Amino acid sequence: MKKNLLLLILFVFNLTIWAQQKPNIIIIYADDLGYGDLSCYGMSKISTPNIDKLAKQGLQFSNAHSTSATCTPSRYGLLTGKYPWKQNGTGIAPGDASLIIPTNKATLPSMLQKAGYTTAVIGKWHLGLGTNGIDWNTEIKPGPKEVGFDYSFIMPATLDRVPCVYVENGRVLNLDPKDPITVSYKEKVGNDPTGKENPEQLRMKPYPGQGHNETIVDSISRIGYMSGGHSAYWKDADIAGDITKKAISFMSKNTSNPFFLYFATGDIHVPRYPHSMFRGKSGMGLRGDAILQLDWTVGEIVKALDSLKLTQNTLIIFSSDNGPVVNDGYMDKAVEMLGNHKPAGALRGGKYSSFEAGTTVPFIVKWLKNIQPNKKTDVLLSHIDLFSSLAKLTAQPLQNDDAPDSFDMLAQLTGKSNKDRSYLIEQGSSLSIIQGKWKYIESSKGPRIDLDVNIELGNNPLPQLYDLSKDKGEKNNLASQHPDVVTNLSALLKSSKEV
Ligand code: NG6
Ligand code: CA
């Protein structure tokens, strides 16, 4: 009897030690931030001291990739560990899309819940909600909760898509039941003004031919129509502050248990309308100002961790969902005020593109307790690997069909190995594959340039092959000189599509 009691005490004691040791995990996921958009990645026009400090205290990656070159598929890959192009309906989601993440499969947050974490998503969602149409006036589900987030405070789609309201734990925040919300992506609903009909009400005009001229919310016209919900409208200038406050409150409530916070900022996606603290401060227009706001947000999170005494054992991962775009639909002077700044650094392409700037993104990992500070690495990895790597970190076994495309890269994430992922598939305008020094882009008949956003999409009816060890800017197509490499890589890509 006594022996059993002793064993029980030992067991509980061990559990307590383990619980204390598990690091908190925070993923700070910026939106459309390019590889060259931070001063620690070579941006010289403005400085991003708080993000630079993360890099100084942690490990800075130069060859880390988002899953895809746009938001929805990238986030799908991050949270499921599965390539989005293996599932239909994972393209850029309209604001009334159904939830695209299956609720009966393991996800990054549900895996961490099993490991004893309290989980939260705060910020941009853009993965659909509900099953068959969304009633914004009752409890909205399935959604974040059903895929493993204990707490959620989200912008449902993007900042430029209706409905422009926060949804907290499945309910629209500040909704007046007498002013219910209707949303349509097909036709105008209700009498709210639109950018098309009432351009005089706009603080920022959309570019002609690039949409964004439907319902006006907070003096900015959006994609999609909505009526009602006026008391629930967000204010664009307050979004960064609102979500930062929610993040700090979540962390403060979870100081005695491990937590996972997926913090998805709206910056620097369009419409860019940061707080007056930042407007006009970068000298680069609203896009630059939004970068300053993003940097401030990171600083606030880090400061809060310090004051909660959680800094030592919190793993912070900072990255972006896809590469940069300058004009993405609004006349916000981003193009005119860009000067000589190169949002993609020396890389070719940008958001939407199969070239490297589509998915090569800033990626910084800080964990004082376990990662040596001030190091850089060029190891090849993908956001899709975070699932398996964090499962390893938290000792969670994965079943066969869990996170099928995710590799355990924990050693690389923590600076203990420099071994590249054996190969990596990128989703831009078409698919490409990187193995060793080679990058192969499958042939595609799509347009070479998206003229609206002025980005080279990487489409070419001929196969493309680049030697990234010498040609990071993908200038010399070597496909005809190395037909054997083309054959091997296209076969590897093809076989990956079949599993
Ligand atoms: C595009 C929008 C763009 C942006 C993007 C999604 C047009 C012409 N362009 O379709 O403005 O909203 O979708 O961006 O509508 S993402 O970062 O969420 O993928
Ligand atoms: Ca994005």
Coordinates of C-alpha atoms and ligand atoms in Angstrom, one line a residue:
M1 CA 0.0 0.0 0.0
K2 CA 2.8 2.4 1.1
K3 CA 4.8 1.5 -2.0
N4 CA 1.8 2.3 -4.3
L5 CA 1.4 5.6 -2.6
L6 CA 5.1 6.4 -3.1
L7 CA 4.9 5.4 -6.7
L8 CA 1.8 7.6 -7.2
I9 CA 3.6 10.6 -5.6
L10 CA 6.6 10.0 -7.8
F11 CA 4.4 9.8 -10.9
V12 CA 2.6 13.1 -10.0
F13 CA 5.9 14.7 -9.2
N14 CA 7.3 13.7 -12.6
L15 CA 4.2 14.9 -14.4
T16 CA 4.5 18.3 -12.7
I17 CA 8.2 18.6 -13.7
W18 CA 7.3 17.6 -17.3
A19 CA 4.4 20.1 -17.4
Q20 CA 6.8 22.8 -16.1
Q21 CA 9.3 21.9 -18.7
K22 CA 7.1 22.0 -21.8
P23 CA 7.8 25.3 -23.5
N24 CA 5.0 27.6 -24.4
I25 CA 4.8 27.8 -28.2
I26 CA 3.9 31.0 -30.1
I27 CA 3.6 31.2 -33.9
I28 CA 3.5 34.8 -35.0
Y29 CA 2.3 34.6 -38.6
A30 CA 2.5 37.8 -40.6
D31 CA 0.5 38.2 -43.8
D32 CA 2.2 38.9 -47.1
L33 CA 5.5 39.9 -45.5
G34 CA 8.3 39.5 -48.0
Y35 CA 11.8 37.9 -47.6
G36 CA 13.4 41.4 -47.8
D37 CA 10.9 43.3 -45.7
L38 CA 12.7 43.3 -42.4
S39 CA 15.9 45.0 -41.4
C40 CA 17.4 41.8 -40.2
Y41 CA 16.8 40.5 -43.7
G42 CA 18.4 43.5 -45.4
M43 CA 15.7 46.1 -45.4
S44 CA 17.5 49.4 -45.1
K45 CA 14.8 52.0 -45.5
I46 CA 13.1 51.3 -42.2
S47 CA 14.0 49.4 -39.2
T48 CA 12.2 46.6 -37.4
P49 CA 14.0 46.5 -34.0
N50 CA 11.7 44.2 -32.2
I51 CA 11.8 41.5 -34.9
D52 CA 15.6 42.0 -35.3
K53 CA 15.9 41.4 -31.6
L54 CA 14.1 38.1 -31.9
A55 CA 16.7 37.1 -34.5
K56 CA 19.6 38.3 -32.3
Q57 CA 18.3 36.1 -29.5
G58 CA 17.5 33.2 -31.7
L59 CA 18.1 31.5 -35.0
Q60 CA 17.4 33.2 -38.3
F61 CA 16.6 31.1 -41.4
S62 CA 17.4 32.1 -45.0
N63 CA 15.8 29.1 -46.7
A64 CA 12.5 28.4 -44.9
H65 CA 9.4 28.2 -47.0
S66 CA 5.7 28.7 -46.4
T67 CA 3.6 25.9 -47.9
S68 CA 2.2 28.1 -50.7
A69 CA 2.4 31.5 -52.2
T70 CA -1.1 32.5 -51.0
C71 CA -2.8 32.6 -47.6
T72 CA -5.4 29.9 -47.4
P73 CA -3.4 27.0 -48.7
S74 CA -0.4 28.1 -46.6
R75 CA -2.4 28.1 -43.4
Y76 CA -4.0 24.8 -44.3
G77 CA -0.6 23.2 -44.7
L78 CA 0.7 24.7 -41.5
L79 CA -2.2 23.5 -39.4
T80 CA -2.7 20.1 -41.0
G81 CA 0.8 19.0 -42.1
K82 CA -0.8 18.1 -45.4
Y83 CA -0.1 19.6 -48.8
P84 CA -3.1 21.7 -49.7
W85 CA -3.0 20.9 -53.4
K86 CA -3.9 17.3 -52.4
Q87 CA -7.3 18.6 -51.3
N88 CA -9.9 20.4 -53.5
G89 CA -11.2 23.8 -52.3
T90 CA -8.0 25.0 -50.6
G91 CA -7.5 28.0 -52.9
I92 CA -7.9 31.6 -51.6
A93 CA -11.2 31.3 -49.7
P94 CA -14.1 33.8 -50.0
G95 CA -15.4 35.1 -46.7
D96 CA -18.4 32.8 -46.8
A97 CA -16.5 29.6 -47.5
S98 CA -17.1 26.5 -45.4
L99 CA -14.4 25.2 -43.1
I100 CA -11.8 23.4 -45.2
I101 CA -9.9 21.6 -42.4
P102 CA -11.4 18.2 -41.7
T103 CA -12.6 18.0 -38.1
N104 CA -12.0 14.2 -37.8
K105 CA -8.2 14.4 -38.4
A106 CA -5.3 15.5 -36.2
T107 CA -4.3 19.1 -36.5
L108 CA -1.4 21.0 -35.1
P109 CA -3.5 22.5 -32.3
S110 CA -5.4 19.3 -31.5
M111 CA -2.1 17.4 -31.3
L112 CA -0.8 20.0 -28.8
Q113 CA -4.0 19.8 -26.8
K114 CA -3.3 16.1 -26.4
A115 CA 0.1 17.1 -25.2
G116 CA -1.5 19.1 -22.4
Y117 CA -1.4 22.5 -24.1
T118 CA -4.1 25.2 -23.9
T119 CA -4.5 26.4 -27.5
A120 CA -5.6 29.7 -29.1
V121 CA -5.9 31.2 -32.5
I122 CA -5.9 35.0 -32.5
G123 CA -6.0 37.0 -35.7
K124 CA -6.6 36.1 -39.3
W125 CA -8.3 32.7 -40.0
H126 CA -9.1 32.5 -43.7
L127 CA -9.8 28.7 -43.6
G128 CA -13.6 28.9 -43.9
L129 CA -16.3 28.4 -41.2
G130 CA -19.4 26.2 -40.9
T131 CA -20.4 23.5 -43.2
N132 CA -23.0 24.7 -45.6
G133 CA -23.3 28.4 -45.5
I134 CA -22.7 30.5 -42.4
D135 CA -25.4 32.0 -40.2
W136 CA -23.4 34.9 -38.7
N137 CA -26.1 35.6 -36.2
T138 CA -25.9 32.4 -34.1
E139 CA -23.1 30.2 -33.0
I140 CA -20.8 29.6 -35.9
K141 CA -19.5 26.1 -36.2
P142 CA -17.5 24.0 -37.0
G143 CA -14.6 26.4 -36.8
P144 CA -11.4 26.8 -34.8
K145 CA -12.8 25.0 -31.7
E146 CA -13.7 21.9 -33.8
V147 CA -10.1 21.7 -35.2
G148 CA -8.4 22.0 -31.8
F149 CA -8.3 25.6 -30.6
D150 CA -9.6 26.1 -27.0
Y151 CA -9.9 29.8 -27.6
S152 CA -10.4 31.8 -30.8
F153 CA -10.6 35.5 -31.6
I154 CA -10.5 35.8 -35.4
M155 CA -11.0 37.9 -38.4
P156 CA -12.9 35.3 -40.4
A157 CA -11.3 35.7 -43.8
T158 CA -9.0 38.5 -44.9
L159 CA -9.0 42.2 -44.0
D160 CA -10.3 43.0 -47.5
R161 CA -13.2 40.5 -47.4
V162 CA -16.6 40.8 -45.7
P163 CA -17.8 40.3 -43.0
C164 CA -15.4 42.8 -41.3
V165 CA -16.2 41.7 -37.8
Y166 CA -14.4 39.7 -35.1
V167 CA -15.6 36.3 -34.2
E168 CA -14.8 35.3 -30.6
N169 CA -15.4 31.6 -29.7
G170 CA -17.9 31.2 -32.5
R171 CA -19.9 34.4 -31.9
V172 CA -19.7 37.7 -33.7
L173 CA -18.4 40.2 -31.2
N174 CA -20.7 43.2 -30.4
L175 CA -23.4 42.0 -32.7
D176 CA -26.8 43.7 -32.2
P177 CA -29.5 41.0 -32.7
K178 CA -31.7 43.8 -34.1
D179 CA -29.2 44.4 -36.9
P180 CA -28.4 40.9 -38.2
I181 CA -25.6 40.2 -40.6
T182 CA -26.2 38.9 -44.2
V183 CA -23.3 38.1 -46.4
S184 CA -23.2 37.4 -50.1
Y185 CA -20.3 37.0 -52.6
K186 CA -22.8 36.9 -55.5
E187 CA -25.0 40.0 -55.3
K188 CA -25.6 43.1 -53.2
V189 CA -27.6 42.4 -50.0
G190 CA -29.3 45.2 -48.1
N191 CA -28.7 48.9 -48.5
D192 CA -25.2 49.5 -47.3
P193 CA -23.1 51.6 -49.6
T194 CA -20.6 50.1 -51.9
G195 CA -17.4 51.4 -53.4
K196 CA -18.9 51.1 -56.9
E197 CA -21.9 53.3 -56.0
N198 CA -20.4 55.6 -53.4
P199 CA -16.8 56.2 -54.1
E200 CA -17.0 59.6 -52.4
Q201 CA -17.3 57.8 -49.1
L202 CA -13.9 56.0 -49.4
R203 CA -10.7 56.9 -47.6
M204 CA -8.7 54.6 -50.0
K205 CA -9.8 53.9 -53.5
P206 CA -9.6 50.4 -55.1
Y207 CA -7.6 50.0 -58.3
P208 CA -10.0 49.8 -61.2
G209 CA -10.4 46.2 -62.4
Q210 CA -9.0 44.7 -59.2
G211 CA -12.3 44.2 -57.3
H212 CA -12.4 45.5 -53.8
N213 CA -15.3 47.8 -54.7
E214 CA -18.2 46.2 -52.9
T215 CA -19.6 46.9 -49.4
I216 CA -18.0 49.8 -47.6
V217 CA -16.8 49.1 -44.0
D218 CA -14.9 51.7 -42.0
S219 CA -14.7 53.9 -45.2
I220 CA -12.9 51.1 -47.2
S221 CA -14.8 49.1 -49.8
R222 CA -14.2 45.3 -49.6
I223 CA -14.6 42.1 -51.6
G224 CA -18.1 40.8 -51.1
Y225 CA -21.4 42.2 -49.9
M226 CA -22.6 42.5 -46.4
S227 CA -25.5 44.1 -44.6
G228 CA -26.2 44.6 -40.9
G229 CA -23.8 44.0 -38.1
H230 CA -22.9 47.7 -37.9
S231 CA -22.1 47.7 -34.2
A232 CA -19.8 44.8 -34.8
Y233 CA -17.6 46.4 -37.5
W234 CA -13.9 46.4 -36.7
K235 CA -11.9 49.5 -37.2
D236 CA -8.9 48.9 -39.4
A237 CA -6.7 51.2 -37.4
D238 CA -7.4 49.3 -34.2
I239 CA -7.0 45.7 -35.4
A240 CA -3.3 45.3 -34.5
G241 CA -4.0 46.7 -31.0
D242 CA -7.2 44.6 -30.5
I243 CA -5.6 41.3 -31.4
T244 CA -2.4 42.1 -29.4
K245 CA -4.5 42.8 -26.3
K246 CA -6.4 39.5 -26.8
A247 CA -3.1 37.7 -27.2
I248 CA -1.6 39.2 -24.0
S249 CA -4.8 38.4 -22.1
F250 CA -4.6 34.8 -23.3
M251 CA -1.0 34.4 -22.2
S252 CA -1.7 36.0 -18.8
K253 CA -4.4 33.5 -18.1
N254 CA -2.2 30.6 -18.9
T255 CA 1.0 31.2 -17.0
S256 CA 0.8 28.0 -15.0
N257 CA 0.2 25.6 -17.9
P258 CA 1.8 25.3 -21.3
F259 CA 0.0 27.2 -24.0
F260 CA 0.1 27.3 -27.8
L261 CA -0.8 30.6 -29.4
Y262 CA -1.2 30.8 -33.2
F263 CA -1.1 34.6 -33.6
A264 CA -1.9 35.5 -37.1
T265 CA -1.6 39.3 -37.7
G266 CA -3.5 41.2 -40.4
D267 CA -0.3 43.1 -41.3
I268 CA 0.8 43.7 -44.0
H269 CA -2.1 42.5 -46.1
V270 CA -4.4 45.1 -47.8
P271 CA -6.2 47.2 -47.0
R272 CA -3.3 48.7 -45.1
Y273 CA -4.6 51.2 -42.6
P274 CA -2.5 51.0 -39.5
H275 CA -3.0 53.0 -36.3
S276 CA -2.1 56.7 -36.3
M277 CA 0.9 55.8 -34.2
F278 CA 2.4 54.4 -37.4
R279 CA 0.6 56.2 -40.2
G280 CA 3.1 58.4 -42.1
K281 CA 6.0 57.2 -39.9
S282 CA 7.9 54.9 -42.3
G283 CA 8.3 57.4 -45.2
M284 CA 7.3 54.5 -47.4
G285 CA 3.5 54.9 -47.4
L286 CA 1.0 52.6 -45.7
R287 CA 2.8 49.4 -46.6
G288 CA 5.9 50.5 -44.7
D289 CA 3.8 51.9 -41.9
A290 CA 2.1 48.5 -41.6
I291 CA 5.6 46.9 -41.3
L292 CA 6.3 49.3 -38.4
Q293 CA 3.0 48.2 -36.8
L294 CA 3.8 44.6 -37.2
D295 CA 7.1 45.2 -35.5
W296 CA 5.4 47.0 -32.6
T297 CA 3.0 44.0 -32.2
V298 CA 5.9 41.6 -31.9
G299 CA 7.5 43.9 -29.3
E300 CA 4.4 44.0 -27.3
I301 CA 4.1 40.2 -27.2
V302 CA 7.8 39.8 -26.2
K303 CA 7.4 42.5 -23.5
A304 CA 4.3 40.7 -22.1
L305 CA 6.2 37.4 -22.0
D306 CA 8.9 39.2 -20.0
S307 CA 6.6 40.7 -17.5
L308 CA 4.8 37.3 -17.1
K309 CA 8.3 35.8 -16.6
L310 CA 7.7 33.3 -19.4
T311 CA 10.5 34.4 -21.7
Q312 CA 13.0 31.7 -20.9
N313 CA 10.8 28.7 -21.8
T314 CA 8.7 30.1 -24.6
L315 CA 9.4 29.0 -28.1
I316 CA 8.6 31.9 -30.5
I317 CA 8.4 31.2 -34.3
F318 CA 8.0 34.3 -36.4
S319 CA 7.2 34.0 -40.1
S320 CA 4.9 35.0 -43.0
D321 CA 2.2 33.1 -44.9
N322 CA 3.5 34.0 -48.3
G323 CA 5.8 36.4 -50.2
P324 CA 5.3 40.1 -50.9
V325 CA 2.9 42.1 -53.1
V326 CA 3.0 45.8 -53.3
N327 CA -0.2 46.7 -55.1
D328 CA -2.8 44.1 -54.1
G329 CA -5.9 46.1 -55.0
Y330 CA -6.0 49.5 -53.2
M331 CA -4.4 52.8 -54.2
D332 CA -2.4 53.1 -50.9
K333 CA 0.7 54.6 -52.5
A334 CA 2.7 51.5 -51.8
V335 CA 4.0 51.4 -55.4
E336 CA 4.7 55.1 -55.6
M337 CA 6.6 55.3 -52.3
L338 CA 8.5 52.0 -52.5
G339 CA 11.7 53.8 -53.7
N340 CA 14.5 51.4 -54.1
H341 CA 13.2 48.9 -51.4
K342 CA 13.0 45.3 -52.7
P343 CA 10.3 43.5 -50.7
A344 CA 11.5 40.1 -52.0
G345 CA 15.2 40.9 -51.5
A346 CA 17.2 39.3 -54.2
L347 CA 14.6 36.8 -55.0
R348 CA 12.4 36.6 -58.1
G349 CA 8.6 36.8 -58.1
G350 CA 6.4 37.5 -55.1
K351 CA 3.1 36.5 -53.7
Y352 CA 1.2 34.2 -56.1
S353 CA 4.5 33.2 -57.8
S354 CA 6.3 29.9 -58.4
F355 CA 9.6 31.7 -58.2
E356 CA 11.4 31.7 -54.9
A357 CA 9.9 34.9 -53.5
G358 CA 6.5 33.2 -53.5
T359 CA 7.3 31.0 -50.5
T360 CA 10.7 31.9 -49.2
V361 CA 9.8 34.0 -46.2
P362 CA 11.4 35.4 -43.1
F363 CA 11.6 32.7 -40.4
I364 CA 13.0 33.3 -37.0
V365 CA 12.9 30.9 -34.0
K366 CA 13.7 32.0 -30.5
W367 CA 13.8 29.8 -27.4
L368 CA 16.3 31.1 -24.9
K369 CA 16.3 27.9 -22.9
N370 CA 17.2 25.7 -25.8
I371 CA 18.4 27.6 -28.8
Q372 CA 21.7 29.4 -29.0
P373 CA 21.3 33.1 -29.8
N374 CA 22.6 35.0 -32.7
K375 CA 22.9 32.2 -35.2
K376 CA 21.9 32.0 -38.9
T377 CA 21.1 28.9 -41.0
D378 CA 20.4 28.2 -44.6
V379 CA 18.8 24.8 -43.9
L380 CA 15.9 24.0 -46.2
L381 CA 12.6 23.4 -44.4
S382 CA 8.9 24.2 -44.7
H383 CA 6.2 25.4 -42.4
I384 CA 4.5 22.2 -43.1
D385 CA 7.2 20.6 -40.9
L386 CA 6.2 22.4 -37.8
F387 CA 3.5 19.8 -37.1
S388 CA 5.9 16.8 -36.9
S389 CA 8.6 18.8 -35.3
L390 CA 6.4 20.1 -32.5
A391 CA 4.9 16.6 -32.1
K392 CA 8.5 15.4 -31.5
L393 CA 9.2 18.3 -29.1
T394 CA 6.1 17.4 -27.0
A395 CA 6.5 13.7 -27.3
Q396 CA 3.3 13.1 -29.2
P397 CA 3.1 10.0 -31.3
L398 CA 1.6 10.6 -34.8
Q399 CA -0.6 8.0 -36.5
N400 CA 0.1 7.1 -40.1
D401 CA -2.4 9.5 -41.7
D402 CA -1.6 12.4 -39.4
A403 CA 0.4 15.2 -41.0
P404 CA 1.3 13.1 -44.0
D405 CA 3.6 15.6 -45.6
S406 CA 5.3 17.0 -42.5
F407 CA 8.9 16.0 -41.6
D408 CA 10.4 16.1 -38.2
M409 CA 12.9 19.0 -38.4
L410 CA 13.1 19.7 -34.7
A411 CA 16.9 19.4 -34.7
Q412 CA 17.1 22.0 -37.5
L413 CA 14.5 24.2 -35.9
T414 CA 16.6 24.4 -32.7
G415 CA 19.9 24.8 -34.5
K416 CA 21.2 21.4 -33.7
S417 CA 21.4 20.1 -37.3
N418 CA 21.9 21.7 -40.7
K419 CA 20.6 18.8 -42.7
D420 CA 18.2 19.9 -45.4
R421 CA 14.8 18.5 -45.9
S422 CA 15.3 15.7 -48.4
Y423 CA 13.1 17.6 -50.9
L424 CA 10.5 20.3 -50.7
I425 CA 7.4 21.0 -52.9
E426 CA 6.4 24.6 -53.3
Q427 CA 2.9 25.7 -54.4
G428 CA 3.0 28.9 -56.4
S429 CA 1.1 29.5 -59.6
S430 CA 2.1 25.9 -60.4
L431 CA 4.1 23.3 -58.4
S432 CA 7.8 23.2 -58.1
I433 CA 10.3 21.0 -56.3
I434 CA 13.6 21.7 -54.6
Q435 CA 16.2 19.0 -54.0
G436 CA 19.7 19.9 -53.1
K437 CA 20.8 22.7 -55.2
W438 CA 18.2 22.2 -57.9
K439 CA 14.8 23.7 -58.3
Y440 CA 12.4 22.4 -61.0
I441 CA 9.2 24.3 -61.9
E442 CA 6.7 22.2 -63.8
S443 CA 5.6 23.6 -67.1
S444 CA 2.5 25.7 -67.1
K445 CA 0.4 27.6 -69.6
G446 CA -0.7 30.3 -67.2
P447 CA 0.2 33.9 -67.8
R448 CA 3.9 34.8 -67.2
I449 CA 3.0 38.0 -65.3
D450 CA 0.1 39.0 -63.3
L451 CA -0.2 42.5 -64.7
D452 CA -2.6 43.8 -62.0
V453 CA -0.1 43.2 -59.2
N454 CA 3.0 43.3 -61.4
I455 CA 4.4 40.0 -60.3
E456 CA 6.1 37.4 -62.4
L457 CA 4.2 34.2 -61.8
G458 CA 6.9 31.7 -62.9
N459 CA 4.6 30.1 -65.5
N460 CA 6.3 28.8 -68.6
P461 CA 5.1 26.3 -71.1
L462 CA 8.6 24.8 -70.9
P463 CA 10.0 23.1 -67.9
Q464 CA 12.4 25.3 -65.8
L465 CA 15.4 24.2 -63.8
Y466 CA 17.5 26.5 -61.7
D467 CA 20.7 25.9 -59.7
L468 CA 19.8 27.7 -56.5
S469 CA 23.4 27.4 -55.2
K470 CA 24.5 29.9 -57.8
D471 CA 21.3 31.4 -59.0
K472 CA 19.0 32.3 -56.2
G473 CA 17.4 34.9 -58.5
E474 CA 16.3 32.1 -61.0
K475 CA 17.7 33.9 -64.0
N476 CA 19.3 31.0 -65.9
N477 CA 17.0 28.2 -67.0
L478 CA 19.2 25.1 -67.2
A479 CA 16.5 22.6 -68.1
S480 CA 17.9 21.9 -71.6
Q481 CA 21.4 21.4 -70.3
H482 CA 20.4 18.9 -67.6
P483 CA 17.6 16.8 -69.0
D484 CA 18.4 14.0 -66.6
V485 CA 17.8 16.2 -63.6
V486 CA 14.5 17.5 -65.1
T487 CA 13.4 13.9 -65.6
N488 CA 14.3 12.9 -62.1
L489 CA 12.7 15.9 -60.4
S490 CA 9.5 15.8 -62.5
A491 CA 9.2 12.1 -61.7
L492 CA 9.6 12.8 -57.9
L493 CA 7.0 15.6 -58.1
K494 CA 4.6 13.3 -60.0
S495 CA 5.0 10.5 -57.5
S496 CA 4.5 12.9 -54.6
K497 CA 1.2 14.0 -56.2
E498 CA 0.0 10.4 -56.3
V499 CA 0.4 9.6 -52.6
Ligands
NG6_1 C1 -6.9 38.1 -54.3 C2 -7.2 39.5 -54.1 C3 -6.1 40.1 -53.2 C4 -6.0 39.4 -51.9 C5 -5.8 37.9 -52.2 C6 -5.7 37.1 -51.0 C7 -8.3 40.4 -56.1 C8 -8.2 41.0 -57.5 N1 -7.2 40.2 -55.4 O1 -7.8 37.4 -55.0 O2 -6.4 41.5 -52.9 O3 -7.2 39.5 -51.1 O4 -6.8 37.4 -53.0 O5 -4.6 37.3 -50.2 O6 -9.5 40.2 -55.7 S1 -4.1 36.2 -49.2 O7 -2.9 36.7 -48.7 O8 -5.2 36.1 -48.2 O9 -4.0 35.0 -50.0
CA2 CA -1.1 36.3 -47.3

